[in-house]
Amino acid sequence: MGAKARRAKSPTTRSGSPGSGKAKTSSTMNTTEVMRRNIPQSQDSSSEAAAASLMARESFSLDNDPSPKDRDGSSHGFFDLPRQDRRNFGLLVLLYFLQGIPLGLATGSVPFLLKNHMSYGEIGIFSLASYPYSLKLFWSPVVDAVWSPKVGRRKSWILPIQLLSGIGMLWLGSEVEALMATTGKPGGPTVWGFTGWWFFLVLMCATQDIAVDGWALTLLSPANISYASTAQTVGLTAGQFMSYTVFLAFNSPDFANRWIRPIPLDHGVMSLGGYLTFWGWSYILVTLGLFLFKREERTKNEDGIFDVYSSMWKILNLKNIQTIIVVHLIAKIGFQANDAVTSLKLLDKGFGTSNMALTVLIDFPFEIGLGYYAGKWSQQFTPMRLWSWGFAGRLVAALVAQFTVSVFPASGTVTPTYLLMVILQHVFSTFTNTIMFVAVSAFHAKIADPTIGGTYMTLLATVCNLGGTFPRFFILRLVDYFTSATCLPNNLDNLTAAQREKIALAGAPLIKEPFSCAVQADKETCLAGGGICEMQRDGYHVVNILCVAIGVVTFVLYIRPKVLQLQALPLRAWRLASGSPVKH
């Protein structure tokens, strides 16, 4: 196909040079005059002129990356960016940060707070609250196609969604303490009912994410679009850190008594209800500020919902998209047990929420710094080669985590040496996870078609998230399934006066016959009745080894060869030919 023919049909520029090994694949994306009727024109006139000038050349092709001298305004340092790009980058970080607040609670802190009262299988049910992020593909075309020209294509969704999220957090903040205390107990809400409220909050965040992903493609100038993935990494990481690490630390009585206040108390300095209330009002204030002070460029509402669903169907029919979907769905199985169970298992053994909060607190600066450098590395190396390195490292991290759990002090006392071991293991795991996340985000931004940017980016991100979400429910249930533990009656003569008093106050019957205490409810019954829950087989170790084995086999035989092959393809292999059948 000649260069002129390509210009007539191609919506974007930019591709890594196949086989170059050091292609500039970091996500630089230029729009064309043909596509401007479908994309809000947030780029300044100089960026548009540069793009038009580049595409008017006979040498232009989707098969090659523009040379640095062709990319007017291209910047590699944040402070070299145009002022408008820096401001829009800050806005993206803020919006992604707000999404991370409920996510950090739903996927981190709340499961930890529930661990003492629920089995791994029940926590698996609560993990379903995070599913909207993995199912948003089904309603992303609606978000991409239905909007008000008076408000703006992306603000039409971001404003009401943030308002509903804020109101939802205010209500949940007033009720969550009572819900937490009674969930699963007679007369209280079921685990499914409690999960439903968090499902709603995550659903709101997932819908907002669709709009923000699409806005990110047009808020930044074409030459600096790679910073969109950096904004997502920094914003989501910071938001989840706030709700996971900071909240968990200040909610822990042990942490507060040890590091904050001189007089010990039986509660932390921050409650879940108070935290939700604070961020509920923050959501509302940010929404008001966005409504009043951020203007979105107007554009014509030409594509209907059916058009977007039709485009999505055509995307799904692309052979390369089908291949990357398969890769995403199986890629995270290898480290699923480590991601879902290791921290819970440490708490189960007596590691303590204060030590866990301290571990993640120390880990956070590394996560932010590594996210920045991973973004730079994705420019120096091809993104999916970097992703493959992170994949291999993450499998090793899963085995290191299992070893760390297996050598937990028999005395139950967390020594400084063991705490340091957990911290180092956590940093290493975070390092590999961050590399994979940033690299795959850069790859998605590279291949996404801005004609339907919100839908294309959401499709790729959704499938990637689904690969890490859907196995979690089954992994947690398998841990219970493979666990074998027996409650043994304790000799009454061995019980201290304090233990006997505790049993009497609880009103629990004394344990006289052995029974299985593999799940949390039976373990609580055993301990409350003065029994000893003796572990014969820990299902965590079985499941983790099984996951790593699956990860190694799939990575060597399928995943790595496929992703390197897909990365070498020119951009036109990922595009829909306008007015022509989908090319396979």
Coordinates of C-alpha atoms in Angstrom, one line a residue:
M1 CA 0.0 0.0 0.0
G2 CA 1.5 3.4 -0.9
A3 CA 2.0 6.3 1.5
K4 CA -0.8 8.3 -0.1
A5 CA -3.3 5.5 0.2
R6 CA -2.4 5.0 3.8
R7 CA -2.9 8.7 4.6
A8 CA -6.4 8.5 3.1
K9 CA -7.5 5.7 5.5
S10 CA -5.4 6.1 8.6
P11 CA -6.7 7.8 11.7
T12 CA -3.4 8.1 13.6
T13 CA 0.4 8.2 13.1
R14 CA 3.0 6.6 15.3
S15 CA 4.4 3.2 15.6
G16 CA 7.4 1.5 16.9
S17 CA 9.8 0.3 14.3
P18 CA 9.3 -3.4 14.0
G19 CA 12.3 -5.3 15.1
S20 CA 14.2 -2.2 16.1
G21 CA 14.4 -3.3 19.7
K22 CA 14.5 0.3 20.9
A23 CA 11.5 1.7 19.2
K24 CA 10.0 4.9 20.5
T25 CA 6.7 3.1 21.4
S26 CA 5.8 5.1 24.5
S27 CA 2.4 6.2 23.3
T28 CA 2.8 9.2 21.1
M29 CA -0.4 9.5 19.1
N30 CA -1.3 12.1 16.4
T31 CA -4.8 12.9 15.2
T32 CA -5.8 13.7 11.6
E33 CA -8.2 16.2 10.0
V34 CA -10.4 13.3 9.1
M35 CA -10.9 12.2 12.7
R36 CA -11.4 15.7 14.3
R37 CA -15.1 15.5 13.9
N38 CA -15.1 12.5 16.4
I39 CA -12.5 13.8 18.9
P40 CA -12.7 16.9 21.1
Q41 CA -10.1 19.4 19.9
S42 CA -8.1 19.9 23.1
Q43 CA -4.7 20.1 21.3
D44 CA -3.3 23.6 20.7
S45 CA -2.9 24.9 17.2
S46 CA 0.9 24.3 17.0
S47 CA 0.3 20.6 17.8
E48 CA -2.3 20.3 15.1
A49 CA -0.1 22.1 12.6
A50 CA 2.8 19.7 13.4
A51 CA 0.6 16.7 12.9
A52 CA -0.8 18.0 9.6
S53 CA 2.7 18.9 8.4
L54 CA 4.0 15.4 9.2
M55 CA 1.1 13.6 7.6
A56 CA 1.4 15.6 4.4
R57 CA 4.8 14.1 3.7
E58 CA 5.2 11.3 1.1
S59 CA 7.3 9.4 3.7
F60 CA 4.5 9.2 6.2
S61 CA 3.3 5.7 7.1
L62 CA 1.7 3.8 9.9
D63 CA 4.6 1.3 9.7
N64 CA 7.2 3.7 11.1
D65 CA 7.6 5.9 14.1
P66 CA 8.1 9.6 13.3
S67 CA 11.6 10.8 13.9
P68 CA 12.3 13.1 16.8
K69 CA 12.9 16.0 14.5
D70 CA 9.4 15.5 13.1
R71 CA 7.6 15.6 16.4
D72 CA 7.4 19.3 17.1
G73 CA 6.9 19.9 20.8
S74 CA 7.8 16.4 21.8
S75 CA 9.1 16.4 25.3
H76 CA 10.7 13.7 27.4
G77 CA 10.9 15.6 30.8
F78 CA 7.8 16.6 32.7
F79 CA 9.0 20.2 33.2
D80 CA 9.7 20.5 29.5
L81 CA 6.0 20.0 28.7
P82 CA 3.9 22.9 27.6
R83 CA 2.1 24.6 30.4
Q84 CA -1.3 23.4 29.2
D85 CA -0.1 19.8 29.1
R86 CA 1.3 20.1 32.7
R87 CA -2.1 21.4 33.9
N88 CA -4.0 18.7 32.1
F89 CA -1.6 16.1 33.5
G90 CA -2.4 17.3 37.0
L91 CA -6.1 17.1 36.3
L92 CA -5.7 13.5 35.1
V93 CA -3.8 12.6 38.2
L94 CA -6.5 14.1 40.4
L95 CA -9.3 12.2 38.6
Y96 CA -7.4 8.9 38.7
F97 CA -6.6 9.5 42.3
L98 CA -10.3 9.9 43.2
Q99 CA -11.0 6.5 41.5
G100 CA -8.3 4.9 43.7
I101 CA -10.0 5.9 46.9
P102 CA -13.0 3.4 46.8
L103 CA -10.8 0.9 45.0
G104 CA -8.2 0.9 47.8
L105 CA -10.9 0.2 50.3
A106 CA -12.7 -2.4 48.4
T107 CA -9.6 -4.4 47.3
G108 CA -7.4 -3.7 50.3
S109 CA -8.4 -2.4 53.6
V110 CA -12.0 -3.8 53.9
P111 CA -11.0 -7.4 53.3
F112 CA -8.3 -7.1 56.0
L113 CA -10.9 -5.7 58.4
L114 CA -13.2 -8.6 57.6
K115 CA -10.5 -11.3 57.8
N116 CA -11.0 -12.0 61.5
H117 CA -14.7 -12.8 60.8
M118 CA -14.8 -14.5 57.4
S119 CA -13.3 -17.4 55.7
Y120 CA -11.2 -17.1 52.5
G121 CA -14.2 -18.2 50.5
E122 CA -16.4 -15.5 52.0
I123 CA -13.7 -12.9 51.3
G124 CA -13.8 -14.3 47.8
I125 CA -17.5 -13.3 47.6
F126 CA -16.5 -9.8 48.7
S127 CA -13.9 -9.7 46.0
L128 CA -16.8 -9.6 43.5
A129 CA -17.2 -5.9 44.5
S130 CA -14.3 -5.2 42.2
Y131 CA -15.8 -6.8 39.2
P132 CA -17.3 -3.6 37.6
Y133 CA -13.8 -2.7 36.6
S134 CA -13.6 -5.9 34.7
L135 CA -17.1 -5.7 33.1
K136 CA -17.2 -2.0 32.1
L137 CA -16.7 -3.0 28.5
F138 CA -20.4 -3.8 28.3
W139 CA -21.5 -0.2 28.9
S140 CA -18.4 1.7 27.7
P141 CA -20.0 2.3 24.3
V142 CA -22.9 4.1 26.0
V143 CA -20.4 6.4 27.8
D144 CA -18.5 7.0 24.5
A145 CA -21.6 7.8 22.5
V146 CA -24.2 9.4 24.8
W147 CA -23.3 12.9 26.0
S148 CA -24.4 16.5 26.1
P149 CA -22.7 18.9 23.6
K150 CA -23.4 21.7 26.1
V151 CA -21.5 20.0 28.9
G152 CA -18.8 18.1 27.0
R153 CA -18.3 14.6 25.9
R154 CA -16.4 13.5 29.0
K155 CA -17.7 15.9 31.6
S156 CA -21.3 14.7 30.8
W157 CA -20.3 11.5 32.6
I158 CA -17.6 12.5 35.0
L159 CA -19.7 15.2 36.8
P160 CA -22.8 13.1 37.7
I161 CA -20.8 10.0 38.4
Q162 CA -18.5 11.8 40.9
L163 CA -21.6 13.4 42.5
L164 CA -23.3 10.0 42.9
S165 CA -20.0 8.5 44.3
G166 CA -19.7 11.3 46.8
I167 CA -23.4 10.9 48.0
G168 CA -22.9 7.1 48.2
M169 CA -19.8 7.5 50.3
L170 CA -21.5 9.9 52.6
W171 CA -24.4 7.4 53.2
L172 CA -22.1 4.4 53.6
G173 CA -19.9 6.4 56.0
S174 CA -22.9 6.8 58.3
E175 CA -23.8 3.1 58.2
V176 CA -20.6 1.1 57.6
E177 CA -19.6 0.6 61.2
A178 CA -22.9 -1.0 62.1
L179 CA -22.8 -3.1 58.8
M180 CA -19.2 -4.3 59.6
A181 CA -20.2 -5.3 63.1
T182 CA -23.2 -7.4 62.0
T183 CA -22.4 -8.7 58.6
G184 CA -22.8 -12.5 58.5
K185 CA -24.3 -12.6 62.0
P186 CA -27.9 -13.5 62.9
G187 CA -30.1 -10.5 62.2
G188 CA -27.3 -8.7 60.2
P189 CA -26.8 -8.3 56.5
T190 CA -25.4 -11.2 54.5
V191 CA -21.9 -11.1 52.9
W192 CA -23.7 -10.6 49.6
G193 CA -25.7 -7.6 50.9
F194 CA -22.6 -6.0 52.3
T195 CA -20.7 -6.6 49.1
G196 CA -23.5 -4.9 47.1
W197 CA -22.8 -1.4 48.6
W198 CA -19.2 -1.6 47.6
F199 CA -20.1 -3.0 44.2
F200 CA -22.1 0.2 43.7
L201 CA -19.1 2.5 44.6
V202 CA -16.7 0.5 42.3
L203 CA -19.4 0.6 39.5
M204 CA -19.4 4.4 39.7
C205 CA -15.6 4.5 39.6
A206 CA -15.4 2.1 36.7
T207 CA -17.9 4.2 34.7
Q208 CA -15.9 7.3 35.4
D209 CA -12.7 5.5 34.4
I210 CA -14.2 5.0 30.9
A211 CA -14.7 8.7 30.5
V212 CA -11.3 9.6 31.9
D213 CA -9.5 7.1 29.7
G214 CA -11.1 8.6 26.7
W215 CA -10.4 12.2 27.8
A216 CA -6.8 11.3 28.5
L217 CA -6.3 10.7 24.7
T218 CA -7.2 14.3 23.9
L219 CA -6.3 16.4 27.0
L220 CA -2.6 16.0 26.3
S221 CA -1.0 17.1 23.0
P222 CA -0.3 14.3 20.6
A223 CA 3.5 14.3 21.1
N224 CA 3.1 13.9 24.9
I225 CA 0.3 11.4 25.1
S226 CA 2.7 8.9 26.7
Y227 CA 2.2 10.9 30.0
A228 CA -1.4 9.7 30.1
S229 CA -0.3 6.2 31.3
T230 CA 2.0 7.9 33.8
A231 CA -0.9 10.0 35.1
Q232 CA -3.0 6.9 35.5
T233 CA -0.2 5.0 37.3
V234 CA 0.6 7.9 39.7
G235 CA -3.0 8.8 40.4
L236 CA -4.4 5.3 40.9
T237 CA -1.4 4.3 43.0
A238 CA -1.7 7.3 45.2
G239 CA -5.4 6.9 45.7
Q240 CA -5.1 3.2 46.5
F241 CA -2.2 4.0 48.8
M242 CA -4.3 6.5 50.7
S243 CA -7.2 4.1 51.2
Y244 CA -5.0 1.0 51.7
T245 CA -1.9 2.0 53.5
V246 CA -2.7 5.3 55.2
F247 CA -6.2 4.3 56.3
L248 CA -5.1 0.9 57.5
A249 CA -2.3 2.4 59.5
F250 CA -4.5 5.1 61.2
N251 CA -7.3 2.6 61.7
S252 CA -5.1 0.2 63.6
P253 CA -5.0 0.6 67.4
D254 CA -1.6 -1.0 67.5
F255 CA -0.1 1.4 65.0
A256 CA -1.6 4.4 66.6
N257 CA -0.5 3.3 70.1
R258 CA 3.0 2.6 68.9
W259 CA 3.7 5.5 66.7
I260 CA 1.2 8.3 67.3
R261 CA -0.2 8.7 70.8
P262 CA 1.4 8.3 74.2
I263 CA -1.6 6.9 75.9
P264 CA -2.8 3.5 74.5
L265 CA -6.4 3.1 73.5
D266 CA -8.4 0.3 72.0
H267 CA -9.2 2.0 68.7
G268 CA -7.4 3.7 65.9
V269 CA -7.3 7.4 65.2
M270 CA -9.4 7.1 62.0
S271 CA -12.6 5.1 61.6
L272 CA -13.9 3.7 58.3
G273 CA -17.1 5.8 58.6
G274 CA -15.2 9.0 59.1
Y275 CA -12.8 8.2 56.2
L276 CA -15.7 7.6 53.8
T277 CA -17.5 10.8 55.0
F278 CA -14.4 12.9 54.4
W279 CA -13.9 11.6 50.9
G280 CA -17.6 11.8 50.1
W281 CA -17.4 15.6 50.6
S282 CA -14.1 15.8 48.8
Y283 CA -15.7 14.1 45.7
I284 CA -18.5 16.7 45.8
L285 CA -16.1 19.6 46.1
V286 CA -13.9 18.4 43.2
T287 CA -17.0 17.9 41.1
L288 CA -18.1 21.4 41.7
G289 CA -14.7 22.8 40.8
L290 CA -14.6 20.7 37.6
F291 CA -18.0 22.0 36.6
L292 CA -17.1 25.7 37.3
F293 CA -13.4 25.9 36.2
K294 CA -12.6 23.3 33.5
R295 CA -14.0 23.9 30.0
E296 CA -14.1 21.0 27.6
E297 CA -14.0 21.7 23.9
R298 CA -17.3 21.2 22.2
T299 CA -17.8 18.7 19.5
K300 CA -20.6 17.3 17.4
N301 CA -22.6 14.3 18.7
E302 CA -22.5 12.2 15.5
D303 CA -22.0 8.6 16.6
G304 CA -24.9 6.8 18.2
I305 CA -24.8 3.9 20.6
F306 CA -25.3 1.4 17.9
D307 CA -22.3 2.8 16.0
V308 CA -20.0 2.5 18.9
Y309 CA -21.2 -1.1 19.7
S310 CA -20.7 -1.9 16.0
S311 CA -17.2 -0.5 16.1
M312 CA -16.4 -2.5 19.3
W313 CA -17.7 -5.6 17.5
K314 CA -15.4 -4.9 14.6
I315 CA -12.5 -4.4 17.0
L316 CA -13.2 -7.7 18.7
N317 CA -13.2 -9.3 15.2
L318 CA -9.6 -8.2 14.6
K319 CA -7.4 -11.3 14.9
N320 CA -4.7 -9.4 16.8
I321 CA -7.2 -8.1 19.4
Q322 CA -8.4 -11.7 19.9
T323 CA -4.9 -12.8 20.6
I324 CA -4.1 -10.1 23.1
I325 CA -7.5 -10.9 24.8
V326 CA -6.4 -14.5 25.3
V327 CA -3.0 -13.3 26.6
H328 CA -4.6 -10.9 29.1
L329 CA -7.1 -13.5 30.4
I330 CA -4.5 -16.1 31.3
A331 CA -1.5 -13.9 32.1
K332 CA -2.2 -13.2 35.8
I333 CA -3.1 -16.8 36.8
G334 CA 0.6 -17.4 37.8
F335 CA 0.7 -14.8 40.5
Q336 CA -3.0 -14.8 41.5
A337 CA -2.5 -16.7 44.8
N338 CA 0.3 -14.2 45.8
D339 CA -1.8 -11.2 45.0
A340 CA -5.0 -12.4 46.6
V341 CA -3.8 -14.5 49.6
T342 CA -0.3 -13.7 50.8
S343 CA -1.1 -10.6 52.8
L344 CA -4.3 -12.3 54.3
K345 CA -2.2 -15.3 55.2
L346 CA 0.3 -13.2 57.1
L347 CA -2.5 -11.5 59.0
D348 CA -3.9 -15.0 59.8
K349 CA -0.6 -16.0 61.2
G350 CA -0.4 -13.0 63.5
F351 CA 1.6 -10.5 61.5
G352 CA -0.8 -7.7 62.5
T353 CA -2.4 -4.8 60.6
S354 CA 0.0 -2.3 62.1
N355 CA 3.0 -4.2 60.6
M356 CA 1.2 -4.7 57.4
A357 CA 0.4 -0.9 57.2
L358 CA 4.0 -0.1 57.9
T359 CA 5.2 -2.5 55.2
V360 CA 3.0 -0.9 52.6
L361 CA 3.9 2.6 53.8
I362 CA 7.6 1.9 53.3
D363 CA 6.8 0.3 50.0
F364 CA 4.9 3.3 48.6
P365 CA 7.8 5.6 47.7
F366 CA 9.4 2.7 45.8
E367 CA 6.1 2.2 44.0
I368 CA 5.9 5.8 42.9
G369 CA 9.5 6.1 41.9
L370 CA 9.5 2.8 40.1
G371 CA 6.4 3.8 38.2
Y372 CA 8.2 6.9 36.9
Y373 CA 11.2 4.9 35.8
A374 CA 9.1 2.1 34.3
G375 CA 7.5 4.8 32.1
K376 CA 11.0 5.9 31.0
W377 CA 12.0 2.3 30.4
S378 CA 9.0 1.7 28.2
Q379 CA 10.4 4.4 25.9
Q380 CA 14.0 2.9 26.0
F381 CA 12.8 -0.6 25.5
T382 CA 9.7 -1.9 23.6
P383 CA 6.8 -2.0 26.1
M384 CA 5.9 -5.7 25.8
R385 CA 9.5 -6.8 26.1
L386 CA 9.7 -4.9 29.4
W387 CA 6.3 -6.4 30.3
S388 CA 7.8 -9.9 29.8
W389 CA 10.7 -9.1 32.1
G390 CA 8.2 -8.0 34.7
F391 CA 6.2 -11.2 34.2
A392 CA 9.1 -13.4 34.9
G393 CA 10.1 -11.4 37.9
R394 CA 6.5 -11.6 39.3
L395 CA 6.6 -15.4 39.2
V396 CA 9.8 -15.3 41.2
A397 CA 8.1 -12.8 43.6
A398 CA 5.3 -15.3 44.2
L399 CA 7.7 -18.0 45.3
V400 CA 9.6 -15.5 47.5
A401 CA 6.3 -14.6 49.1
Q402 CA 5.5 -18.2 49.8
F403 CA 8.9 -18.7 51.4
T404 CA 8.3 -15.6 53.6
V405 CA 5.0 -17.0 54.8
S406 CA 6.5 -20.4 55.5
V407 CA 9.2 -19.1 57.8
F408 CA 6.8 -17.0 60.0
P409 CA 8.3 -17.1 63.6
A410 CA 6.9 -20.1 65.5
S411 CA 6.6 -18.0 68.6
G412 CA 4.1 -15.7 66.8
T413 CA 6.3 -12.6 67.6
V414 CA 7.3 -10.6 64.6
T415 CA 11.0 -9.9 64.9
P416 CA 12.7 -6.9 63.2
T417 CA 14.5 -9.3 60.9
Y418 CA 11.3 -11.0 59.8
L419 CA 9.6 -7.6 59.4
L420 CA 12.5 -6.5 57.1
M421 CA 12.1 -9.8 55.1
V422 CA 8.4 -9.0 54.5
I423 CA 9.1 -5.5 53.5
L424 CA 11.8 -6.5 51.0
Q425 CA 9.5 -9.2 49.6
H426 CA 6.7 -6.7 49.3
V427 CA 8.9 -4.1 47.5
F428 CA 10.1 -6.8 45.0
S429 CA 6.6 -7.9 44.3
T430 CA 5.5 -4.2 43.8
F431 CA 8.5 -3.6 41.5
T432 CA 7.5 -6.4 39.1
N433 CA 3.8 -5.5 39.3
T434 CA 4.5 -1.8 38.5
I435 CA 6.7 -2.7 35.5
M436 CA 4.0 -4.8 34.0
F437 CA 1.3 -2.3 34.6
V438 CA 3.1 0.7 33.1
A439 CA 4.4 -1.3 30.2
V440 CA 1.0 -2.7 29.2
S441 CA -0.6 0.7 29.6
A442 CA 2.0 2.2 27.2
F443 CA 1.3 -0.6 24.7
H444 CA -2.5 0.0 24.9
A445 CA -2.1 3.7 24.4
K446 CA 0.2 3.0 21.4
I447 CA -2.3 0.7 19.6
A448 CA -5.6 2.4 20.6
D449 CA -7.5 4.1 17.8
P450 CA -8.5 7.6 18.9
T451 CA -11.5 7.6 16.6
I452 CA -13.2 5.5 19.3
G453 CA -10.6 6.2 21.9
G454 CA -12.7 5.6 25.0
T455 CA -14.1 2.3 23.8
Y456 CA -10.8 1.0 22.4
M457 CA -8.8 1.9 25.5
T458 CA -11.5 0.6 27.8
L459 CA -11.8 -2.7 25.9
L460 CA -8.1 -3.3 26.3
A461 CA -7.9 -2.2 30.0
T462 CA -11.1 -4.2 30.8
V463 CA -9.8 -7.5 29.5
C464 CA -6.5 -6.8 31.3
N465 CA -8.3 -6.2 34.6
L466 CA -10.6 -9.2 34.0
G467 CA -7.5 -11.5 33.8
G468 CA -6.7 -10.4 37.4
T469 CA -10.2 -10.3 38.8
F470 CA -12.1 -13.4 37.6
P471 CA -9.6 -16.0 39.0
R472 CA -9.6 -14.4 42.5
F473 CA -13.0 -15.7 43.6
F474 CA -11.9 -19.3 42.7
I475 CA -8.4 -19.0 44.1
L476 CA -9.7 -17.9 47.5
R477 CA -12.2 -20.8 47.5
L478 CA -9.5 -23.2 46.5
V479 CA -7.5 -22.2 49.5
D480 CA -10.3 -23.2 51.8
Y481 CA -10.8 -26.4 49.8
F482 CA -7.2 -27.5 50.1
T483 CA -6.8 -26.5 53.7
S484 CA -7.0 -29.3 56.3
A485 CA -7.2 -28.4 60.0
T486 CA -8.7 -30.1 63.0
C487 CA -10.0 -28.6 66.2
L488 CA -8.7 -30.6 69.2
P489 CA -10.2 -30.4 72.7
N490 CA -7.9 -28.7 75.2
N491 CA -7.3 -30.2 78.6
L492 CA -9.2 -28.1 81.1
D493 CA -6.3 -28.2 83.5
N494 CA -4.2 -26.5 80.9
L495 CA -6.5 -23.5 80.6
T496 CA -5.6 -20.3 82.5
A497 CA -8.1 -18.5 84.7
A498 CA -8.2 -15.7 82.0
Q499 CA -9.0 -18.3 79.3
R500 CA -11.8 -19.9 81.3
E501 CA -13.2 -16.4 82.1
K502 CA -13.1 -15.6 78.4
I503 CA -15.0 -18.8 77.5
A504 CA -17.6 -18.1 80.1
L505 CA -18.2 -14.6 78.9
A506 CA -18.5 -15.7 75.3
G507 CA -21.0 -18.4 76.4
A508 CA -19.4 -20.8 74.0
P509 CA -19.6 -24.6 74.7
L510 CA -16.4 -26.3 75.6
I511 CA -14.9 -28.3 72.8
K512 CA -15.1 -32.0 73.7
E513 CA -14.9 -33.7 70.3
P514 CA -12.5 -33.1 67.4
F515 CA -13.9 -31.4 64.2
S516 CA -12.6 -29.6 61.1
C517 CA -11.7 -25.9 61.7
A518 CA -10.4 -25.2 58.2
V519 CA -12.7 -22.2 57.6
Q520 CA -12.7 -19.1 59.7
A521 CA -16.2 -19.6 61.3
D522 CA -15.2 -23.1 62.6
K523 CA -11.9 -21.8 63.7
E524 CA -13.6 -19.1 65.8
T525 CA -15.9 -21.7 67.3
C526 CA -12.9 -23.8 68.2
L527 CA -10.9 -21.1 69.8
A528 CA -14.0 -19.7 71.6
G529 CA -14.6 -23.1 73.2
G530 CA -11.1 -23.5 74.4
G531 CA -10.0 -25.8 71.6
I532 CA -6.8 -25.9 69.6
C533 CA -7.0 -25.5 65.8
E534 CA -4.2 -27.6 64.5
M535 CA -3.2 -27.2 60.8
Q536 CA -2.4 -30.3 58.8
R537 CA -2.2 -28.8 55.3
D538 CA -2.2 -25.1 54.4
G539 CA -4.2 -24.6 51.2
Y540 CA -2.3 -21.4 50.4
H541 CA 1.0 -23.3 49.7
V542 CA -0.8 -25.8 47.4
V543 CA -2.6 -23.2 45.4
N544 CA 0.4 -20.9 45.1
I545 CA 2.6 -23.7 43.7
L546 CA -0.2 -24.7 41.3
C547 CA -0.6 -21.1 40.1
V548 CA 3.1 -20.5 39.5
A549 CA 3.4 -23.8 37.6
I550 CA 0.6 -22.7 35.3
G551 CA 2.2 -19.3 34.9
V552 CA 5.6 -20.8 33.9
V553 CA 4.1 -23.1 31.3
T554 CA 1.8 -20.6 29.7
F555 CA 4.5 -17.9 29.7
V556 CA 7.2 -20.0 28.0
L557 CA 4.9 -21.8 25.5
Y558 CA 2.5 -19.1 24.5
I559 CA 2.4 -15.7 26.3
R560 CA 6.0 -14.4 25.6
P561 CA 6.2 -15.5 22.0
K562 CA 2.7 -14.0 21.2
V563 CA 3.3 -10.6 22.9
L564 CA 6.6 -10.0 21.1
Q565 CA 5.0 -11.0 17.8
L566 CA 2.1 -8.5 18.4
Q567 CA 4.4 -5.7 19.4
A568 CA 6.3 -6.0 16.1
L569 CA 3.1 -5.3 14.1
P570 CA 2.6 -1.9 12.4
L571 CA -0.2 0.3 13.8
R572 CA -2.4 -0.3 10.7
A573 CA -2.8 -3.9 12.0
W574 CA -4.8 -2.5 14.9
R575 CA -7.0 -0.1 13.0
L576 CA -10.4 -0.4 11.5
A577 CA -10.4 0.4 7.8
S578 CA -13.0 3.2 7.3
G579 CA -15.8 2.0 5.0
S580 CA -14.3 -1.4 4.4
P581 CA -14.6 -4.8 6.0
V582 CA -12.5 -5.6 9.0
K583 CA -9.1 -7.0 8.1
H584 CA -7.9 -10.1 9.8

